[in-house]
C-alpha cells in the first residue's frame, strides 16, 4: 500500500486518524502548552488565557492525539505512540515528583523567613496559646501564603498549622518589612476542633486577654 495512503499525518484536517491512536493523551493533559509546542499544536497556548486555561488541559487530553497526528508528520503509528508515551511519562514524573518538590522548596523558603520565625517564637512562648494547645507548641511541616520583598520593604502573609498535646490550630500571620526590619502586624491562631481563637497581635500591638475578648466579639481577626 502506498505510504501516503497509510500515513497521511501532518496534513491538518486532511489527515485520517488511525484507530490505534484514538484515546486520551496524558502528555497533553499534564504538560499542556509545553506539549503543544513540541507537537506543533499551538492551540495549547490558550493555557495562557485566563478562565480558558481551566478547561484546556481536559480539551488537550481528549483531542491531543488527533491534533498531534494532524499537525506533525510522523514516520509511523508506532513512532507516534512511542513519542506520546514519552510525553505522558515526563508529565507524570513532573506531577508526582517535580510539583511536590517545588511546593516543598517554596514552603521551606517561607520557613526560613523572618516573618515565620518571629511568629512561631511568639506562639511558642505565649501563655494563652500554651494553655490552648499544651506545651511544647510545634509547627507543622508546610507553610502557605506569600512573601514579597522589594528595595522599599516587603510584606508577608502566612498560614501554618501548630499543635501541642491538647490539640491543633492554624496560625495566621501578617508582617511587613520597613527600613530592613520585619515587624509582625497581625498574629493569631484558631482551633476549629476546640472552637477557640487566640489573638496575639493586632495593628502591630500586643493584645492582652481583656482586649482579645473584645476583638473576638467584633471579628477583627478572622479564623
Coordinates of N, CA and C in Angstrom, one line a residue:
X1 N 0.9 -1.2 0.0 CA 0.0 0.0 0.0 C 0.9 1.2 0.0
X2 N 0.5 2.3 -0.7 CA 1.3 3.5 -0.8 C 1.4 4.2 0.6
X3 N 2.6 4.7 0.9 CA 2.8 5.3 2.2 C 1.9 6.5 2.5
X4 N 1.7 7.3 1.4 CA 0.9 8.5 1.6 C -0.6 8.1 2.0
X5 N -1.0 6.9 1.6 CA -2.4 6.5 2.0 C -2.4 5.9 3.4
X6 N -1.3 5.1 3.7 CA -1.2 4.6 5.1 C -1.0 5.6 6.1
X7 N -0.1 6.6 5.8 CA 0.3 7.6 6.8 C 0.1 8.9 6.2
X8 N -0.9 9.6 6.5 CA -1.1 11.0 6.0 C -1.1 12.0 7.1
X9 N -0.3 11.7 8.1 CA -0.1 12.6 9.3 C 0.5 13.9 8.8
X10 N 0.3 15.0 9.5 CA 0.8 16.3 9.2 C 0.1 17.1 8.2
X11 N -1.0 16.6 7.7 CA -1.8 17.3 6.7 C -3.0 18.0 7.2
X12 N -3.0 18.3 8.5 CA -4.1 19.1 9.0 C -5.4 18.3 9.0
X13 N -6.5 18.9 8.7 CA -7.8 18.2 8.7 C -7.9 17.2 7.6
X14 N -6.9 17.1 6.7 CA -6.9 16.1 5.7 C -6.3 14.8 6.2
X15 N -5.7 14.9 7.4 CA -5.1 13.6 8.0 C -6.2 12.8 8.5
X16 N -6.1 11.5 8.3 CA -7.0 10.5 8.8 C -6.4 9.9 10.1
X17 N -7.1 10.0 11.2 CA -6.6 9.5 12.5 C -6.7 7.9 12.5
X18 N -5.6 7.2 12.6 CA -5.6 5.8 12.7 C -6.4 5.3 14.0
X19 N -7.2 4.3 13.9 CA -8.0 3.8 15.1 C -7.1 3.5 16.3
X20 N -5.8 3.0 16.0 CA -5.0 2.6 17.1 C -4.5 3.7 18.0
X21 N -4.6 5.0 17.6 CA -4.1 6.1 18.4 C -5.3 6.9 19.0
X22 N -6.5 6.5 18.8 CA -7.6 7.2 19.4 C -7.6 7.0 20.9
X23 N -8.0 8.0 21.7 CA -8.0 7.9 23.1 C -7.4 9.1 23.8
X24 N -7.2 9.0 25.1 CA -6.7 10.1 26.0 C -5.2 10.3 25.8
X25 N -4.7 11.5 25.9 CA -3.3 11.8 25.8 C -2.9 12.4 27.1
X26 N -2.2 11.7 27.9 CA -1.7 12.1 29.2 C -0.6 13.2 29.1
X27 N 0.2 13.1 28.1 CA 1.2 14.1 28.0 C 0.6 15.5 27.7
X28 N -0.4 15.5 26.8 CA -1.1 16.8 26.6 C -1.8 17.3 27.8
X29 N -2.4 16.4 28.6 CA -3.1 16.8 29.8 C -2.1 17.4 30.8
X30 N -1.0 16.7 31.1 CA -0.1 17.1 32.1 C 0.8 18.3 31.7
X31 N 1.3 18.3 30.5 CA 2.2 19.3 30.1 C 1.6 20.4 29.2
X32 N 0.4 20.2 28.8 CA -0.4 21.2 28.0 C 0.5 22.1 27.1
X33 N 0.8 23.3 27.4 CA 1.4 24.2 26.4 C 2.8 23.8 26.0
X34 N 3.5 23.1 26.9 CA 4.8 22.6 26.6 C 4.7 21.5 25.5
X35 N 3.7 20.6 25.8 CA 3.4 19.5 24.9 C 3.0 20.1 23.5
X36 N 2.2 21.2 23.6 CA 1.7 21.8 22.4 C 2.8 22.3 21.5
X37 N 3.8 23.0 22.0 CA 4.9 23.5 21.2 C 5.6 22.3 20.6
X38 N 5.9 21.3 21.4 CA 6.6 20.1 21.0 C 5.9 19.3 19.9
X39 N 4.6 19.5 19.8 CA 3.8 18.7 18.9 C 3.1 19.6 17.8
X40 N 3.6 20.8 17.7 CA 3.1 21.8 16.7 C 1.6 22.0 16.9
X41 N 1.1 21.9 18.1 CA -0.3 22.1 18.4 C -0.4 23.4 19.2
X42 N -0.4 24.5 18.5 CA -0.3 25.8 19.2 C -1.6 26.3 19.8
X43 N -2.7 25.6 19.6 CA -3.9 25.9 20.3 C -3.7 25.7 21.8
X44 N -2.7 24.9 22.2 CA -2.4 24.7 23.6 C -1.9 25.9 24.3
X45 N -1.5 27.0 23.5 CA -1.1 28.2 24.1 C -2.3 29.0 24.7
X46 N -3.5 28.5 24.5 CA -4.7 29.1 25.2 C -4.6 28.8 26.7
X47 N -3.6 28.0 27.1 CA -3.4 27.8 28.5 C -3.0 29.2 29.2
X48 N -2.6 30.1 28.4 CA -2.2 31.4 29.0 C -3.4 32.4 29.0
X49 N -4.5 32.0 28.6 CA -5.7 32.8 28.6 C -6.5 32.5 29.9
X50 N -6.7 33.5 30.7 CA -7.5 33.3 32.0 C -8.9 32.7 31.7
X51 N -9.3 31.9 32.6 CA -10.6 31.2 32.6 C -10.5 30.0 31.6
X52 N -10.1 30.3 30.3 CA -10.0 29.2 29.3 C -9.0 28.2 29.8
X53 N -8.0 28.6 30.5 CA -6.9 27.7 30.9 C -7.4 26.6 31.9
X54 N -8.5 26.8 32.6 CA -9.1 25.8 33.4 C -9.6 24.6 32.6
X55 N -10.1 24.8 31.5 CA -10.7 23.7 30.7 C -9.7 23.1 29.7
X56 N -8.6 23.9 29.3 CA -7.7 23.4 28.3 C -7.0 22.1 28.5
X57 N -6.6 21.8 29.8 CA -5.9 20.5 30.0 C -6.8 19.3 29.6
X58 N -8.1 19.5 29.9 CA -9.1 18.4 29.6 C -9.3 18.3 28.1
X59 N -9.4 19.5 27.4 CA -9.6 19.5 26.0 C -8.4 18.9 25.3
X60 N -7.2 19.3 25.8 CA -6.0 18.7 25.2 C -5.8 17.2 25.4
X61 N -6.2 16.8 26.6 CA -6.2 15.4 26.9 C -7.1 14.6 26.0
X62 N -8.3 15.1 25.7 CA -9.2 14.4 24.8 C -8.9 14.5 23.3
X63 N -8.4 15.7 22.9 CA -8.1 15.9 21.5 C -6.7 15.8 21.1
X64 N -5.8 15.6 22.1 CA -4.3 15.7 21.9 C -3.8 14.8 20.8
X65 N -4.3 13.5 20.8 CA -3.8 12.5 19.8 C -4.2 13.0 18.4
X66 N -5.4 13.4 18.2 CA -5.9 13.9 16.9 C -5.1 15.1 16.4
X67 N -5.0 16.1 17.3 CA -4.3 17.3 16.9 C -2.8 17.0 16.6
X68 N -2.1 16.2 17.4 CA -0.7 15.9 17.2 C -0.5 15.2 15.9
X69 N -1.4 14.3 15.6 CA -1.3 13.5 14.3 C -1.6 14.4 13.1
X70 N -2.5 15.4 13.2 CA -2.8 16.3 12.1 C -1.7 17.3 11.9
X71 N -1.0 17.7 13.0 CA -0.1 18.9 12.9 C 1.3 18.5 12.7
X72 N 1.7 17.3 12.9 CA 3.1 16.9 12.7 C 3.2 15.6 11.8
X73 N 4.3 15.5 11.1 CA 4.4 14.3 10.2 C 5.2 13.3 11.0
X74 N 4.6 12.1 11.1 CA 5.2 11.0 11.9 C 5.6 9.9 11.0
X75 N 6.7 9.2 11.3 CA 7.2 8.2 10.5 C 6.2 7.0 10.4
X76 N 5.5 6.7 11.5 CA 4.6 5.6 11.6 C 3.7 5.8 12.8
X77 N 2.7 4.9 12.9 CA 1.9 4.9 14.1 C 2.7 4.6 15.3
X78 N 3.6 3.6 15.2 CA 4.4 3.2 16.3 C 5.3 4.4 16.8
X79 N 5.9 5.1 15.8 CA 6.6 6.3 16.1 C 5.8 7.3 16.9
X80 N 4.6 7.5 16.5 CA 3.7 8.4 17.2 C 3.4 7.9 18.6
X81 N 3.0 6.6 18.7 CA 2.7 6.1 20.0 C 3.8 6.2 21.0
X82 N 5.1 5.9 20.6 CA 6.2 5.9 21.4 C 6.5 7.4 21.9
X83 N 6.4 8.3 21.0 CA 6.6 9.7 21.3 C 5.6 10.2 22.3
X84 N 4.3 9.9 22.1 CA 3.3 10.3 23.1 C 3.4 9.6 24.4
X85 N 3.9 8.4 24.4 CA 4.1 7.7 25.7 C 5.2 8.4 26.5
X86 N 6.3 8.8 25.8 CA 7.3 9.5 26.5 C 6.8 10.8 27.1
X87 N 6.0 11.6 26.3 CA 5.4 12.8 26.8 C 4.6 12.5 28.1
X88 N 3.8 11.4 28.1 CA 3.0 11.0 29.2 C 3.8 10.7 30.4
X89 N 4.9 10.0 30.2 CA 5.8 9.6 31.4 C 6.5 10.9 32.0
X90 N 6.9 11.8 31.1 CA 7.5 13.0 31.6 C 6.5 13.8 32.4
X91 N 5.3 13.9 31.9 CA 4.2 14.7 32.5 C 3.9 14.1 33.9
X92 N 3.8 12.7 33.9 CA 3.5 12.1 35.2 C 4.6 12.3 36.2
X93 N 5.9 12.2 35.8 CA 7.0 12.5 36.7 C 7.0 13.9 37.2
X94 N 6.6 14.8 36.3 CA 6.6 16.2 36.7 C 5.5 16.4 37.8
X95 N 4.4 15.8 37.6 CA 3.3 16.0 38.6 C 3.6 15.3 39.9
X96 N 4.2 14.1 39.8 CA 4.4 13.2 41.0 C 5.7 13.6 41.7
X97 N 6.6 14.1 41.0 CA 7.9 14.4 41.7 C 8.3 15.9 41.6
X98 N 8.2 16.5 40.4 CA 8.6 17.9 40.3 C 7.7 18.8 41.0
X99 N 6.4 18.7 40.9 CA 5.5 19.6 41.6 C 5.6 19.5 43.1
X100 N 5.6 18.3 43.7 CA 5.8 18.3 45.2 C 7.1 18.9 45.6
X101 N 8.1 18.6 44.8 CA 9.5 19.2 45.1 C 9.4 20.7 45.1
X102 N 8.7 21.3 44.1 CA 8.6 22.7 44.1 C 7.8 23.3 45.2
X103 N 6.7 22.6 45.6 CA 5.9 23.1 46.8 C 6.7 23.0 48.0
X104 N 7.5 21.9 48.2 CA 8.3 21.7 49.4 C 9.4 22.8 49.4
X105 N 10.0 23.1 48.3 CA 11.0 24.2 48.2 C 10.5 25.5 48.6
X106 N 9.3 25.9 48.1 CA 8.6 27.1 48.5 C 8.3 27.2 50.0
X107 N 7.8 26.1 50.5 CA 7.4 26.0 51.9 C 8.7 26.2 52.8
X108 N 9.7 25.5 52.4 CA 11.0 25.6 53.2 C 11.5 27.0 53.1
X109 N 11.4 27.6 52.0 CA 11.8 29.0 51.9 C 11.1 30.0 52.8
X110 N 9.8 29.7 52.9 CA 8.9 30.5 53.8 C 9.3 30.3 55.3
X111 N 9.7 29.0 55.5 CA 10.1 28.7 56.9 C 11.3 29.3 57.3
X112 N 12.2 29.7 56.4 CA 13.4 30.4 56.7 C 13.3 31.9 56.8
X113 N 12.1 32.4 56.6 CA 11.8 33.8 56.6 C 11.8 34.4 58.0
X114 N 12.1 35.6 58.2 CA 12.0 36.3 59.5 C 10.5 36.3 60.0
X115 N 9.6 36.5 59.0 CA 8.2 36.6 59.4 C 7.7 35.3 60.1
X116 N 8.2 34.2 59.5 CA 7.8 32.9 60.1 C 8.5 32.6 61.4
X117 N 9.8 32.8 61.5 CA 10.5 32.5 62.7 C 10.0 33.4 63.9
X118 N 9.8 34.7 63.6 CA 9.3 35.6 64.6 C 7.9 35.2 65.1
X119 N 7.0 34.8 64.2 CA 5.7 34.5 64.6 C 5.7 33.2 65.4
X120 N 6.4 32.2 65.0 CA 6.5 30.9 65.7 C 7.0 31.1 67.1
X121 N 8.1 31.9 67.3 CA 8.6 32.2 68.6 C 7.6 32.8 69.5
X122 N 6.8 33.7 69.0 CA 5.7 34.4 69.8 C 4.7 33.3 70.2
X123 N 4.3 32.4 69.3 CA 3.3 31.4 69.6 C 3.8 30.4 70.7
X124 N 5.1 30.1 70.6 CA 5.7 29.1 71.5 C 5.9 29.6 72.9
X125 N 5.9 30.9 73.0 CA 6.1 31.5 74.4 C 4.9 32.2 74.9
X126 N 3.8 32.2 74.2 CA 2.6 32.9 74.7 C 1.8 31.9 75.5
X127 N 1.5 32.4 76.8 CA 0.8 31.5 77.7 C -0.6 31.2 77.3
X128 N -1.3 32.0 76.6 CA -2.7 31.7 76.2 C -2.6 30.6 75.1
X129 N -1.6 30.7 74.2 CA -1.5 29.6 73.2 C -1.1 28.3 73.9
X130 N -0.2 28.4 74.8 CA 0.2 27.2 75.6 C -1.0 26.6 76.3
X131 N -1.8 27.4 76.9 CA -3.0 26.9 77.6 C -3.9 26.2 76.7
X132 N -4.1 26.8 75.5 CA -5.0 26.2 74.5 C -4.5 24.9 73.9
X133 N -3.2 24.8 73.6 CA -2.6 23.7 72.8 C -1.8 22.8 73.7
X134 N -1.3 23.2 74.8 CA -0.3 22.5 75.6 C 1.1 22.8 75.2
X135 N 2.0 22.3 75.9 CA 3.4 22.6 75.6 C 4.2 21.3 75.5
X136 N 5.1 21.2 74.5 CA 5.6 22.3 73.6 C 4.6 22.5 72.4
X137 N 4.7 23.8 71.9 CA 3.9 24.1 70.7 C 4.9 24.0 69.5
X138 N 4.4 23.1 68.6 CA 5.3 22.8 67.4 C 4.6 23.2 66.1
X139 N 5.3 23.6 65.2 CA 4.8 23.9 63.9 C 4.7 22.7 62.9
X140 N 3.7 22.8 62.1 CA 3.5 21.7 61.1 C 4.6 21.8 60.0
X141 N 4.6 20.9 59.0 CA 5.6 20.8 58.0 C 5.5 21.9 57.0
X142 N 4.3 22.2 56.5 CA 4.1 23.1 55.4 C 3.7 24.5 55.8
X143 N 4.0 25.5 55.0 CA 3.6 26.8 55.2 C 3.0 27.3 53.9
X144 N 1.9 28.0 54.0 CA 1.2 28.5 52.8 C 1.2 30.0 52.9
X145 N 0.9 30.7 51.8 CA 0.9 32.1 51.8 C 1.8 32.7 50.7
X146 N 2.3 33.9 51.0 CA 3.2 34.6 50.1 C 4.1 35.6 50.8
X147 N 5.2 35.8 50.3 CA 6.2 36.8 50.8 C 6.7 37.6 49.6
X148 N 6.6 38.9 49.7 CA 7.2 39.8 48.6 C 8.1 40.8 49.2
X149 N 9.3 41.0 48.6 CA 10.3 41.9 49.1 C 10.8 42.8 48.0
X150 N 10.9 44.0 48.3 CA 11.4 45.0 47.3 C 12.5 45.9 48.0
X151 N 13.1 46.8 47.2 CA 14.1 47.7 47.8 C 13.4 48.6 48.9
X152 N 12.1 48.9 48.7 CA 11.4 49.8 49.6 C 10.9 49.0 50.9
X153 N 10.9 47.7 50.9 CA 10.4 47.0 52.0 C 9.9 45.6 51.6
X154 N 8.8 45.2 52.3 CA 8.2 43.9 52.0 C 7.0 43.6 52.8
X155 N 6.4 42.5 52.5 CA 5.2 42.1 53.3 C 5.1 40.5 53.2
X156 N 4.5 40.0 54.2 CA 4.4 38.5 54.2 C 3.0 38.2 54.8
X157 N 2.3 37.3 54.2 CA 1.0 36.8 54.7 C 1.1 35.3 54.7
X158 N 1.1 34.7 55.9 CA 1.4 33.3 56.0 C 0.3 32.5 56.8
X159 N 0.2 31.3 56.6 CA -0.6 30.4 57.4 C 0.0 29.1 57.5
X160 N 0.0 28.5 58.8 CA 0.6 27.2 59.0 C 0.0 26.6 60.3
X161 N 0.1 25.3 60.3 CA -0.5 24.6 61.5 C 0.4 24.6 62.7
X162 N -0.1 24.7 63.9 CA 0.7 24.5 65.1 C -0.1 23.5 66.0
X163 N 0.6 22.8 66.8 CA 0.0 21.8 67.6 C 0.7 21.6 68.9
X164 N 0.0 21.0 69.9 CA 0.6 20.6 71.2 C -0.2 19.4 71.7
X165 N 0.1 19.0 72.9 CA -0.5 17.8 73.5 C -2.0 17.9 73.6
X166 N -2.6 19.2 73.6 CA -4.0 19.3 73.8 C -4.8 19.5 72.5
X167 N -4.1 19.8 71.4 CA -4.8 19.9 70.2 C -4.0 20.6 69.1
X168 N -4.7 21.0 68.0 CA -4.1 21.6 66.9 C -4.8 22.9 66.5
X169 N -4.1 23.8 65.9 CA -4.7 25.1 65.4 C -4.0 25.6 64.2
X170 N -4.5 26.6 63.6 CA -3.9 27.2 62.4 C -3.5 28.6 62.8
X171 N -2.2 28.9 62.5 CA -1.7 30.3 62.8 C -1.8 31.2 61.5
X172 N -2.2 32.4 61.8 CA -2.4 33.4 60.7 C -1.4 34.5 61.0
X173 N -0.6 34.9 60.0 CA 0.4 35.9 60.2 C 0.4 36.9 59.1
X174 N 0.5 38.2 59.5 CA 0.8 39.2 58.5 C 1.9 40.1 59.1
X175 N 2.9 40.3 58.3 CA 4.1 41.1 58.7 C 4.6 42.0 57.6
X176 N 5.2 43.1 58.0 CA 5.8 44.0 57.0 C 7.3 44.2 57.3
X177 N 8.0 44.6 56.3 CA 9.4 45.0 56.4 C 9.6 46.4 56.1
X178 N 10.1 47.2 57.0 CA 10.4 48.6 56.8 C 11.8 48.9 57.3
X179 N 12.5 49.6 56.5 CA 13.9 50.0 56.8 C 14.7 48.8 57.2
X180 N 14.5 47.7 56.5 CA 15.3 46.5 56.6 C 14.9 45.6 57.8
X181 N 13.8 46.0 58.5 CA 13.4 45.3 59.7 C 12.0 44.7 59.6
X182 N 11.8 43.5 59.9 CA 10.4 42.9 59.8 C 9.7 43.1 61.1
X183 N 8.4 43.4 61.0 CA 7.6 43.6 62.2 C 6.2 42.9 62.0
X184 N 5.8 42.2 63.0 CA 4.5 41.5 63.0 C 3.4 42.5 63.2
X185 N 2.5 42.4 62.2 CA 1.3 43.4 62.3 C 0.1 42.6 62.8
X186 N -0.2 41.4 62.3 CA -1.3 40.6 62.8 C -0.8 39.2 63.1
X187 N -1.2 38.7 64.2 CA -0.8 37.3 64.6 C -1.9 36.7 65.5
X188 N -2.4 35.5 65.1 CA -3.4 34.8 65.8 C -3.5 33.4 65.5
X189 N -4.1 32.6 66.3 CA -4.3 31.2 66.0 C -5.8 30.9 66.2
X190 N -6.3 29.9 65.4 CA -7.7 29.5 65.6 C -7.7 27.9 65.5
X191 N -8.3 27.4 66.5 CA -8.5 25.9 66.6 C -10.0 25.6 66.3
X192 N -10.2 25.0 65.1 CA -11.6 24.6 64.7 C -12.1 23.5 65.6
X193 N -11.3 22.6 66.0 CA -11.7 21.5 66.9 C -12.1 22.0 68.2
X194 N -11.3 22.9 68.8 CA -11.6 23.4 70.1 C -12.5 24.6 70.1
X195 N -12.8 25.1 68.9 CA -13.7 26.3 68.7 C -13.1 27.5 69.6
X196 N -11.8 27.7 69.4 CA -11.2 28.8 70.3 C -10.2 29.5 69.4
X197 N -10.2 30.9 69.6 CA -9.3 31.8 68.9 C -8.4 32.5 69.9
X198 N -7.1 32.6 69.6 CA -6.2 33.4 70.4 C -5.6 34.4 69.6
X199 N -5.8 35.7 70.0 CA -5.2 36.8 69.2 C -4.0 37.4 70.0
X200 N -2.9 37.4 69.3 CA -1.7 37.9 70.0 C -1.3 39.3 69.6
X201 N -1.4 39.7 68.3 CA -1.0 41.0 67.8 C -2.1 41.5 66.8
X202 N -2.4 42.8 67.0 CA -3.3 43.4 66.1 C -2.8 44.8 65.8
X203 N -2.7 45.2 64.6 CA -2.2 46.5 64.2 C -0.8 46.8 64.8
X204 N 0.0 45.7 64.9 CA 1.4 45.9 65.3 C 1.5 45.9 66.8
X205 N 0.4 45.8 67.6 CA 0.5 46.0 69.0 C 0.1 44.6 69.7
X206 N 0.8 44.3 70.8 CA 0.4 43.1 71.5 C -1.0 43.2 72.1
X207 N -1.7 42.1 72.2 CA -3.0 42.1 72.7 C -3.1 41.3 74.0
X208 N -3.7 41.9 75.0 CA -3.8 41.1 76.3 C -5.2 40.4 76.3
X209 N -5.4 39.6 77.3 CA -6.7 38.8 77.3 C -7.9 39.6 77.3
X210 N -7.9 40.8 78.0 CA -9.1 41.6 78.0 C -9.4 42.2 76.7
X211 N -8.4 42.6 76.0 CA -8.5 43.2 74.6 C -8.9 42.1 73.6
X212 N -8.4 40.9 73.9 CA -8.7 39.7 73.0 C -10.2 39.5 72.9
X213 N -10.9 39.5 74.1 CA -12.3 39.2 74.1 C -13.1 40.2 73.3
X214 N -12.7 41.5 73.4 CA -13.4 42.5 72.6 C -13.2 42.3 71.1
X215 N -12.0 42.0 70.8 CA -11.6 41.8 69.4 C -12.4 40.6 68.7
X216 N -12.5 39.5 69.5 CA -13.1 38.4 69.0 C -14.6 38.7 68.8
X217 N -15.2 39.4 69.7 CA -16.6 39.8 69.5 C -16.9 40.6 68.2
X218 N -15.9 41.4 67.9 CA -16.0 42.3 66.7 C -15.4 41.6 65.5
X219 N -14.9 40.3 65.6 CA -14.4 39.6 64.5 C -13.3 40.4 63.7
X220 N -12.4 41.0 64.5 CA -11.3 41.8 63.9 C -10.3 40.9 63.3
X221 N -10.0 39.7 63.9 CA -9.1 38.7 63.3 C -9.9 37.5 63.0
X222 N -9.9 37.1 61.7 CA -10.7 36.0 61.2 C -10.0 34.7 61.5
X223 N -10.8 33.6 61.5 CA -10.3 32.3 61.6 C -10.5 31.5 60.4

